[in-house]
Amino acid sequence: ISFSSSITEVSSVINLPTVSVISESGNDVTHFYNIKINAGTLRINKATIQVTTDSKTFEYDGKSHEVLGFTIGGDFNTKYKGFTVSSISNVVLKNVGTYDNNLILTIKDAAGVDVTSFFNVQMTYGKVEITKRNIQVVTGSTSTMYTGSNIDHKIIESSSELLTGHTCEVLSDTN
């Protein structure tokens, strides 16, 4: 009996042997037998791994942000020695809000071959939060004796932490 079926990647094949019957004297007597083979199956299933992406908070600065960090649960590094996992972000995070840190992972074996499709990756998404930028606006003060007329002071004395190219305008005032 000899087997020629084997697999190393995620797939399945019929485990069909080649059968010969040899007599005590070394002659092939296979043709004297009606051989029925109940072939089994060789199957390699996808490996399941748990991945949690990192979370991070940024203050709004007008720039794009990404958080590429992640943690793989279980014994991945022990079971898959020499494998590497890299990540890229599939979204550009720039505006104020809270977003799932949805990364795209690539898994390569020790030979550098992309084997991502051989894994069932179960993701738990961290959060990327971009918070509103704090600024302080200081307006001037004016004081005068009562004359029956309105007074105003529509000048901003200072505004802190505005981004380059951003301006602060007075949209309403007290009269």
Coordinates of N, CA, C and O in Angstrom, one line a residue:
I1 N 0.9 -1.2 0.0 CA 0.0 0.0 0.0 C 0.9 1.2 0.0 O 1.8 1.3 0.8
S2 N 0.6 2.2 -0.9 CA 1.3 3.4 -0.8 C 0.3 4.6 -1.0 O -0.8 4.4 -1.6
F3 N 0.6 5.7 -0.3 CA -0.3 6.8 -0.3 C 0.5 8.0 -1.0 O 1.6 8.3 -0.7
S4 N -0.2 8.6 -1.9 CA 0.4 9.8 -2.6 C -0.3 11.0 -2.2 O 0.2 12.1 -2.6
S5 N -1.3 10.9 -1.4 CA -2.1 12.1 -1.0 C -1.4 12.8 0.2 O -1.1 12.1 1.2
S6 N -1.2 14.1 0.1 CA -0.8 14.9 1.2 C -1.1 16.3 0.9 O -1.2 16.7 -0.2
I7 N -1.3 17.1 1.9 CA -1.6 18.6 1.8 C -0.9 19.3 2.9 O -0.6 18.8 3.9
T8 N -0.6 20.6 2.6 CA 0.0 21.5 3.6 C -0.7 22.8 3.7 O -0.5 23.5 4.7
E9 N -1.6 23.1 2.8 CA -2.4 24.3 2.8 C -3.9 24.0 3.2 O -4.3 22.8 3.1
V10 N -4.6 25.0 3.5 CA -6.0 24.9 3.8 C -6.7 24.3 2.5 O -6.8 25.0 1.5
S11 N -7.2 23.1 2.6 CA -7.9 22.5 1.5 C -8.3 21.0 2.0 O -8.1 20.7 3.2
S12 N -8.8 20.2 1.1 CA -9.0 18.8 1.4 C -8.8 18.0 0.1 O -9.0 18.5 -1.0
V13 N -8.3 16.8 0.3 CA -8.1 15.8 -0.8 C -8.6 14.5 -0.3 O -8.6 14.1 0.8
I14 N -8.9 13.6 -1.3 CA -9.3 12.2 -1.0 C -8.0 11.5 -0.7 O -7.0 11.6 -1.4
N15 N -8.0 10.7 0.3 CA -6.8 9.9 0.7 C -6.9 8.6 0.1 O -7.2 7.6 0.7
L16 N -6.6 8.5 -1.2 CA -6.7 7.3 -2.0 C -5.4 6.6 -2.2 O -4.4 7.2 -2.7
P17 N -5.3 5.4 -1.6 CA -4.0 4.7 -1.7 C -3.9 3.9 -3.0 O -4.9 3.6 -3.7
T18 N -2.7 3.5 -3.4 CA -2.5 2.5 -4.4 C -2.2 1.2 -3.7 O -1.3 1.1 -2.8
V19 N -3.0 0.1 -4.0 CA -2.9 -1.1 -3.3 C -2.3 -2.2 -4.2 O -2.8 -2.4 -5.4
S20 N -1.4 -2.9 -3.8 CA -0.8 -4.1 -4.5 C -0.9 -5.3 -3.5 O -0.5 -5.1 -2.3
V21 N -1.2 -6.5 -4.0 CA -1.2 -7.7 -3.1 C 0.0 -8.5 -3.7 O 0.0 -8.8 -4.9
I22 N 0.9 -8.8 -2.8 CA 2.1 -9.6 -3.2 C 2.1 -11.0 -2.5 O 1.8 -11.1 -1.3
S23 N 2.3 -12.0 -3.3 CA 2.3 -13.4 -2.7 C 3.6 -13.6 -1.8 O 4.5 -12.8 -1.9
E24 N 3.6 -14.7 -1.1 CA 4.7 -15.1 -0.3 C 6.0 -15.2 -1.1 O 7.1 -14.9 -0.6
S25 N 5.8 -15.5 -2.4 CA 7.0 -15.7 -3.2 C 7.4 -14.4 -3.9 O 8.4 -14.4 -4.7
G26 N 6.7 -13.3 -3.6 CA 7.1 -12.0 -4.2 C 6.4 -11.6 -5.5 O 6.7 -10.6 -6.1
N27 N 5.4 -12.4 -5.9 CA 4.7 -12.1 -7.1 C 3.5 -11.2 -6.9 O 2.8 -11.3 -5.9
D28 N 3.2 -10.3 -7.8 CA 2.1 -9.5 -7.7 C 0.8 -10.3 -8.1 O 0.7 -10.7 -9.2
V29 N -0.1 -10.4 -7.1 CA -1.3 -11.2 -7.3 C -2.5 -10.3 -7.1 O -3.6 -10.8 -6.9
T30 N -2.4 -9.0 -7.3 CA -3.4 -8.1 -7.1 C -4.6 -8.4 -8.0 O -5.8 -8.3 -7.6
H31 N -4.4 -8.9 -9.2 CA -5.5 -9.2 -10.1 C -6.4 -10.3 -9.7 O -7.4 -10.6 -10.2
F32 N -5.9 -11.1 -8.6 CA -6.8 -12.1 -8.1 C -7.7 -11.6 -7.0 O -8.5 -12.4 -6.5
Y33 N -7.7 -10.3 -6.7 CA -8.5 -9.7 -5.7 C -9.5 -8.7 -6.3 O -9.1 -7.9 -7.2
N34 N -10.7 -8.6 -5.7 CA -11.6 -7.5 -6.0 C -11.4 -6.6 -4.8 O -12.0 -6.8 -3.8
I35 N -10.7 -5.5 -5.0 CA -10.3 -4.6 -3.9 C -11.3 -3.5 -3.9 O -11.5 -2.8 -4.9
K36 N -11.9 -3.3 -2.7 CA -12.8 -2.2 -2.5 C -12.1 -1.2 -1.5 O -11.8 -1.6 -0.4
I37 N -12.0 0.0 -1.9 CA -11.3 1.0 -1.1 C -12.3 2.0 -0.6 O -13.1 2.6 -1.4
N38 N -12.4 2.2 0.7 CA -13.2 3.2 1.3 C -12.2 4.4 1.7 O -11.7 4.4 2.8
A39 N -12.1 5.3 0.8 CA -11.0 6.3 0.9 C -11.5 7.4 1.9 O -12.7 7.8 1.9
G40 N -10.6 7.8 2.8 CA -10.9 8.9 3.7 C -10.5 10.2 3.1 O -10.2 10.3 1.9
T41 N -10.5 11.2 3.9 CA -10.2 12.6 3.4 C -9.2 13.2 4.3 O -9.2 13.1 5.5
L42 N -8.2 13.8 3.6 CA -7.3 14.7 4.4 C -7.7 16.1 4.3 O -8.1 16.6 3.2
R43 N -7.8 16.8 5.4 CA -8.4 18.1 5.4 C -7.5 19.0 6.4 O -7.3 18.6 7.5
I44 N -7.2 20.2 5.9 CA -6.6 21.2 6.8 C -7.6 22.4 6.8 O -7.9 23.0 5.7
N45 N -8.1 22.7 8.0 CA -9.0 23.8 8.2 C -8.3 25.1 8.5 O -7.2 25.0 9.0
K46 N -9.0 26.2 8.3 CA -8.4 27.5 8.7 C -8.2 27.5 10.2 O -9.0 27.0 10.9
A47 N -7.1 28.1 10.6 CA -6.8 28.3 12.0 C -7.5 29.6 12.4 O -7.5 30.6 11.7
T48 N -8.1 29.5 13.6 CA -8.8 30.7 14.1 C -7.9 31.4 15.1 O -7.3 30.8 16.0
I49 N -7.8 32.7 14.9 CA -7.0 33.6 15.8 C -7.8 34.8 16.3 O -8.7 35.2 15.5
Q50 N -7.6 35.2 17.5 CA -8.3 36.3 18.1 C -7.3 37.5 18.0 O -6.2 37.4 18.5
V51 N -7.8 38.6 17.4 CA -7.0 39.8 17.3 C -7.7 41.0 17.9 O -8.9 41.2 17.6
T52 N -7.1 41.8 18.8 CA -7.7 43.0 19.4 C -6.8 44.2 18.9 O -5.6 44.2 19.1
T53 N -7.5 45.1 18.3 CA -6.7 46.3 17.8 C -6.6 47.3 19.0 O -7.5 47.3 19.8
D54 N -5.6 48.1 18.9 CA -5.3 49.1 20.0 C -6.3 50.2 19.9 O -6.9 50.5 18.9
S55 N -6.4 50.9 21.1 CA -7.2 52.1 21.2 C -6.3 53.3 21.5 O -5.3 53.1 22.1
K56 N -6.7 54.5 21.0 CA -5.9 55.7 21.3 C -6.8 56.9 21.1 O -7.7 56.9 20.3
T57 N -6.5 58.0 21.9 CA -7.2 59.2 21.8 C -6.2 60.3 21.3 O -5.1 60.4 21.8
F58 N -6.7 61.1 20.4 CA -6.0 62.3 19.9 C -6.8 63.5 20.0 O -8.0 63.5 19.9
E59 N -6.2 64.7 20.3 CA -6.9 65.9 20.2 C -6.9 66.4 18.8 O -5.9 66.2 18.0
Y60 N -8.0 67.0 18.3 CA -8.1 67.4 16.9 C -6.9 68.3 16.6 O -6.6 69.3 17.3
D61 N -6.2 68.0 15.5 CA -5.0 68.8 15.1 C -5.0 69.0 13.6 O -4.0 69.5 13.0
G62 N -6.1 68.6 12.9 CA -6.2 68.8 11.5 C -5.4 67.7 10.7 O -5.4 67.8 9.4
K63 N -4.7 66.8 11.3 CA -3.8 65.8 10.7 C -4.5 64.5 10.7 O -5.4 64.2 11.5
S64 N -4.1 63.6 9.8 CA -4.7 62.3 9.7 C -4.0 61.4 10.8 O -2.8 61.5 11.0
H65 N -4.7 60.5 11.4 CA -4.2 59.6 12.4 C -4.6 58.2 12.1 O -5.6 57.9 11.5
E66 N -3.7 57.3 12.5 CA -3.9 55.8 12.4 C -3.2 55.2 13.6 O -2.2 55.7 14.1
V67 N -3.8 54.1 14.1 CA -3.3 53.3 15.2 C -3.1 51.9 14.6 O -4.1 51.2 14.4
L68 N -1.9 51.5 14.4 CA -1.6 50.2 13.8 C -1.3 49.1 14.7 O -1.1 47.9 14.3
G69 N -1.3 49.4 16.0 CA -1.0 48.3 17.0 C -2.2 47.3 17.2 O -3.4 47.7 17.0
F70 N -1.8 46.1 17.6 CA -2.8 45.1 17.8 C -2.2 44.0 18.7 O -0.9 43.9 18.8
T71 N -3.0 43.2 19.3 CA -2.5 42.0 20.1 C -3.2 40.8 19.6 O -4.4 40.8 19.3
I72 N -2.4 39.7 19.4 CA -3.0 38.4 19.0 C -3.1 37.6 20.3 O -2.1 37.4 21.0
G73 N -4.3 37.1 20.5 CA -4.5 36.2 21.7 C -4.0 34.8 21.5 O -3.6 34.4 20.4
G74 N -3.9 34.1 22.6 CA -3.5 32.7 22.6 C -2.1 32.5 22.3 O -1.2 33.3 22.6
D75 N -1.8 31.3 21.7 CA -0.4 30.9 21.6 C 0.1 31.0 20.1 O 0.9 30.3 19.7
F76 N -0.3 32.1 19.4 CA 0.1 32.3 18.0 C 1.6 32.3 17.9 O 2.1 31.6 17.0
N77 N 2.3 33.1 18.7 CA 3.7 33.2 18.5 C 4.5 31.8 18.8 O 5.5 31.6 18.2
T78 N 3.9 31.0 19.6 CA 4.5 29.7 19.9 C 4.2 28.7 18.8 O 5.0 28.0 18.3
K79 N 2.9 28.7 18.4 CA 2.4 27.7 17.4 C 2.9 28.0 16.0 O 3.2 27.1 15.2
Y80 N 3.1 29.3 15.7 CA 3.5 29.7 14.4 C 4.8 30.5 14.4 O 4.9 31.6 14.0
K81 N 5.9 29.8 14.8 CA 7.2 30.4 14.9 C 7.7 30.9 13.5 O 7.5 30.2 12.5
G82 N 8.2 32.1 13.6 CA 8.7 32.6 12.3 C 7.7 33.4 11.5 O 8.0 34.0 10.5
F83 N 6.4 33.2 11.8 CA 5.4 33.9 11.1 C 5.4 35.4 11.5 O 5.8 35.7 12.6
T84 N 5.0 36.3 10.6 CA 4.9 37.7 10.9 C 3.5 38.2 10.6 O 2.9 37.7 9.7
V85 N 3.1 39.1 11.3 CA 1.8 39.8 11.1 C 2.0 41.3 11.0 O 2.6 41.9 11.9
S86 N 1.5 41.9 10.0 CA 1.6 43.3 9.8 C 0.2 43.9 9.6 O -0.7 43.2 9.3
S87 N 0.1 45.2 9.8 CA -1.2 45.8 9.7 C -1.1 47.1 8.9 O -0.1 47.8 8.9
I88 N -2.3 47.4 8.3 CA -2.4 48.7 7.7 C -3.8 49.2 8.0 O -4.7 48.4 8.3
S89 N -4.0 50.5 8.1 CA -5.3 51.1 8.4 C -6.1 51.3 7.1 O -5.5 51.6 6.0
N90 N -7.4 51.0 7.1 CA -8.1 51.1 5.9 C -9.0 52.4 5.9 O -9.8 52.6 5.0
V91 N -8.8 53.3 6.9 CA -9.5 54.5 6.9 C -8.5 55.6 7.4 O -7.6 55.4 8.1
V92 N -8.8 56.8 6.9 CA -8.1 58.0 7.4 C -8.9 58.7 8.4 O -10.0 59.1 8.1
L93 N -8.4 58.8 9.6 CA -9.1 59.4 10.7 C -8.6 60.8 10.9 O -7.4 61.0 11.3
K94 N -9.4 61.8 10.7 CA -9.0 63.2 10.8 C -9.9 64.1 11.6 O -9.5 65.0 12.3
N95 N -11.2 63.8 11.5 CA -12.2 64.6 12.1 C -12.6 64.2 13.4 O -12.5 63.0 13.8
V96 N -13.2 65.1 14.2 CA -13.6 64.8 15.6 C -14.7 63.6 15.5 O -15.6 63.7 14.7
G97 N -14.5 62.7 16.4 CA -15.4 61.5 16.5 C -14.7 60.3 17.1 O -13.5 60.3 17.4
T98 N -15.5 59.2 17.2 CA -15.0 58.0 17.7 C -15.2 56.9 16.6 O -16.3 56.8 16.1
Y99 N -14.1 56.2 16.3 CA -14.1 55.3 15.2 C -13.6 53.9 15.7 O -12.8 53.8 16.5
D100 N -14.1 52.8 15.0 CA -13.5 51.5 15.2 C -12.2 51.5 14.6 O -12.0 52.0 13.5
N101 N -11.2 50.9 15.3 CA -9.8 50.8 14.7 C -9.8 49.5 13.9 O -9.3 48.5 14.3
N102 N -10.3 49.7 12.7 CA -10.5 48.5 11.8 C -9.3 48.4 10.9 O -9.1 49.2 10.0
L103 N -8.4 47.5 11.3 CA -7.1 47.3 10.5 C -7.3 46.1 9.6 O -8.1 45.2 9.7
I104 N -6.4 46.1 8.6 CA -6.3 45.0 7.6 C -5.0 44.3 8.0 O -3.9 45.0 8.0
L105 N -5.0 43.0 8.3 CA -3.9 42.3 8.7 C -3.3 41.4 7.5 O -4.1 41.0 6.7
T106 N -2.0 41.3 7.5 CA -1.4 40.4 6.5 C -0.5 39.4 7.4 O 0.3 39.8 8.2
I107 N -0.7 38.1 7.2 CA 0.0 37.1 7.9 C 0.9 36.4 6.9 O 0.4 35.9 5.8
K108 N 2.2 36.3 7.2 CA 3.2 35.6 6.3 C 3.9 34.5 7.1 O 4.2 34.7 8.3
D109 N 4.1 33.4 6.4 CA 4.8 32.3 7.1 C 6.3 32.6 7.1 O 6.8 33.6 6.7
A110 N 7.0 31.6 7.7 CA 8.5 31.8 7.9 C 9.2 32.0 6.6 O 10.3 32.6 6.6
A111 N 8.7 31.6 5.5 CA 9.3 31.8 4.1 C 8.9 33.1 3.5 O 9.3 33.4 2.4
G112 N 8.0 33.9 4.2 CA 7.6 35.1 3.6 C 6.4 35.0 2.7 O 6.0 36.0 2.1
V113 N 5.7 33.9 2.7 CA 4.6 33.7 1.8 C 3.3 34.2 2.6 O 3.1 33.8 3.7
D114 N 2.5 34.9 1.9 CA 1.2 35.4 2.4 C 0.3 34.3 2.7 O -0.2 33.6 1.7
V115 N 0.0 34.0 3.9 CA -0.9 32.9 4.3 C -2.2 33.4 5.0 O -2.9 32.6 5.7
T116 N -2.5 34.7 4.8 CA -3.6 35.3 5.5 C -4.9 34.5 5.3 O -5.7 34.3 6.2
S117 N -5.1 34.0 4.1 CA -6.3 33.3 3.7 C -6.5 32.0 4.5 O -7.6 31.4 4.4
F118 N -5.4 31.5 5.1 CA -5.5 30.3 5.8 C -5.9 30.5 7.3 O -6.0 29.5 8.1
F119 N -6.3 31.7 7.6 CA -6.7 32.0 9.0 C -8.1 32.6 9.0 O -8.4 33.4 8.2
N120 N -8.8 32.2 10.0 CA -10.1 32.9 10.3 C -9.8 33.9 11.4 O -9.6 33.5 12.6
V121 N -9.7 35.2 11.1 CA -9.3 36.2 12.0 C -10.5 36.8 12.7 O -11.4 37.4 12.0
Q122 N -10.7 36.6 14.0 CA -11.8 37.1 14.7 C -11.3 38.4 15.4 O -10.4 38.4 16.3
M123 N -11.9 39.6 15.0 CA -11.4 40.9 15.4 C -12.2 41.5 16.5 O -13.5 41.4 16.4
T124 N -11.6 42.0 17.5 CA -12.2 42.9 18.4 C -11.6 44.3 18.2 O -10.4 44.4 18.4
Y125 N -12.4 45.2 17.8 CA -11.9 46.5 17.5 C -11.7 47.5 18.7 O -12.7 47.7 19.4
G126 N -10.5 48.0 18.8 CA -10.3 49.1 19.7 C -10.9 50.4 19.1 O -11.5 50.4 18.0
K127 N -10.8 51.5 19.9 CA -11.4 52.7 19.4 C -10.4 53.8 19.2 O -9.4 53.8 19.9
V128 N -10.5 54.5 18.1 CA -9.7 55.7 17.9 C -10.6 56.9 18.1 O -11.7 57.0 17.4
E129 N -10.3 57.7 19.0 CA -11.1 58.9 19.3 C -10.3 60.2 19.0 O -9.2 60.3 19.4
I130 N -11.0 61.1 18.3 CA -10.4 62.4 18.0 C -11.3 63.4 18.7 O -12.5 63.5 18.4
T131 N -10.8 64.0 19.8 CA -11.6 64.9 20.6 C -11.5 66.3 20.1 O -10.6 66.7 19.4
K132 N -12.5 67.1 20.5 CA -12.5 68.5 20.1 C -11.3 69.2 20.7 O -10.8 68.9 21.8
R133 N -10.7 70.1 20.0 CA -9.6 70.9 20.5 C -10.1 72.0 21.4 O -11.0 72.7 21.1
N134 N -9.4 72.1 22.5 CA -9.8 73.2 23.5 C -9.2 74.5 23.1 O -8.0 74.5 22.9
I135 N -10.0 75.5 23.0 CA -9.4 76.9 22.8 C -10.1 77.8 23.8 O -11.2 77.5 24.3
Q136 N -9.4 78.9 24.1 CA -10.0 79.9 25.0 C -10.0 81.2 24.3 O -9.0 81.6 23.7
V137 N -11.1 81.9 24.2 CA -11.3 83.1 23.5 C -11.5 84.2 24.6 O -12.3 84.1 25.5
V138 N -10.6 85.2 24.5 CA -10.7 86.4 25.5 C -11.1 87.6 24.7 O -10.5 88.0 23.7
T139 N -12.2 88.2 25.1 CA -12.7 89.4 24.5 C -12.3 90.6 25.4 O -12.1 90.5 26.6
G140 N -12.2 91.8 24.8 CA -11.9 93.0 25.5 C -13.1 93.5 26.3 O -14.2 93.0 26.2
S141 N -12.8 94.4 27.2 CA -13.8 95.0 28.0 C -13.8 96.5 27.8 O -12.8 97.1 27.5
T142 N -15.0 97.1 27.9 CA -15.1 98.5 27.7 C -16.1 99.0 28.8 O -17.1 98.3 29.1
S143 N -15.8 100.1 29.3 CA -16.7 100.7 30.3 C -16.8 102.2 30.0 O -15.9 102.9 29.5
T144 N -18.0 102.8 30.2 CA -18.3 104.2 29.9 C -19.4 104.7 30.8 O -20.1 103.9 31.4
M145 N -19.6 105.9 30.9 CA -20.7 106.5 31.6 C -22.0 106.4 30.8 O -21.9 106.4 29.6
Y146 N -23.1 106.3 31.4 CA -24.4 106.2 30.7 C -24.6 107.4 29.8 O -24.5 108.5 30.2
T147 N -24.9 107.0 28.5 CA -25.2 108.1 27.6 C -26.5 107.7 26.8 O -26.9 108.5 26.0
G148 N -27.0 106.6 27.0 CA -28.2 106.1 26.3 C -27.8 105.5 25.0 O -28.7 105.0 24.3
S149 N -26.6 105.4 24.7 CA -26.1 104.7 23.4 C -25.5 103.4 23.7 O -25.0 103.1 24.8
N150 N -25.6 102.5 22.7 CA -24.9 101.2 22.8 C -23.4 101.3 22.8 O -22.9 102.2 22.2
I151 N -22.8 100.4 23.6 CA -21.3 100.4 23.4 C -21.0 98.9 23.0 O -21.8 98.0 23.2
D152 N -19.9 98.8 22.3 CA -19.4 97.4 22.0 C -17.9 97.4 21.9 O -17.3 98.4 22.0
H153 N -17.4 96.2 21.9 CA -15.9 96.0 21.8 C -15.8 94.7 21.0 O -15.7 93.6 21.6
K154 N -15.8 94.7 19.7 CA -15.9 93.5 18.9 C -14.5 93.0 18.5 O -14.3 92.5 17.4
I155 N -13.6 93.2 19.4 CA -12.2 92.7 19.1 C -11.9 91.6 20.0 O -12.1 91.6 21.2
I156 N -11.4 90.5 19.4 CA -10.9 89.4 20.2 C -9.5 89.7 20.6 O -8.6 90.0 19.8
E157 N -9.3 89.8 21.9 CA -8.0 90.1 22.5 C -7.0 89.0 22.2 O -5.8 89.2 21.9
S158 N -7.4 87.7 22.4 CA -6.6 86.6 22.1 C -7.4 85.4 22.0 O -8.5 85.3 22.5
S159 N -6.9 84.4 21.2 CA -7.5 83.1 21.1 C -6.3 82.1 21.1 O -5.4 82.3 20.3
S160 N -6.4 81.1 22.0 CA -5.3 80.2 22.1 C -5.5 78.9 21.3 O -6.6 78.5 21.1
E161 N -4.4 78.3 20.9 CA -4.4 77.0 20.3 C -5.2 76.8 19.1 O -5.6 75.7 18.8
L162 N -5.4 77.8 18.3 CA -6.0 77.6 16.9 C -4.9 77.0 16.0 O -3.7 77.3 16.2
L163 N -5.3 76.2 15.1 CA -4.4 75.6 14.2 C -4.0 76.7 13.1 O -4.7 77.6 12.8
T164 N -2.8 76.5 12.6 CA -2.3 77.4 11.6 C -3.3 77.4 10.4 O -3.8 76.4 10.0
G165 N -3.7 78.6 10.0 CA -4.7 78.8 8.9 C -6.1 78.9 9.4 O -7.0 79.2 8.6
H166 N -6.4 78.6 10.7 CA -7.7 78.7 11.2 C -7.8 80.1 11.9 O -6.9 80.6 12.5
T167 N -9.0 80.7 11.8 CA -9.2 82.0 12.4 C -10.5 81.9 13.3 O -11.3 81.0 13.1
C168 N -10.6 82.8 14.3 CA -11.7 82.8 15.2 C -12.5 84.1 14.9 O -11.8 85.2 14.9
E169 N -13.7 84.0 14.5 CA -14.5 85.2 14.2 C -15.6 85.4 15.2 O -16.2 84.5 15.7
V170 N -16.0 86.7 15.4 CA -17.2 87.0 16.3 C -18.4 86.9 15.4 O -18.5 87.6 14.4
L171 N -19.3 86.0 15.8 CA -20.5 85.8 15.0 C -21.7 86.5 15.6 O -22.7 86.7 15.0
S172 N -21.6 86.7 16.9 CA -22.7 87.4 17.6 C -22.1 88.2 18.8 O -21.0 87.9 19.2
D173 N -22.7 89.2 19.2 CA -22.2 90.0 20.3 C -23.4 90.5 21.2 O -24.5 90.3 20.9
T174 N -23.0 91.1 22.3 CA -24.0 91.6 23.2 C -24.1 93.1 23.0 O -23.1 93.8 23.0
N175 N -25.2 93.6 22.6 CA -25.4 95.1 22.5 C -26.4 95.6 23.5 O -27.4 95.0 23.8

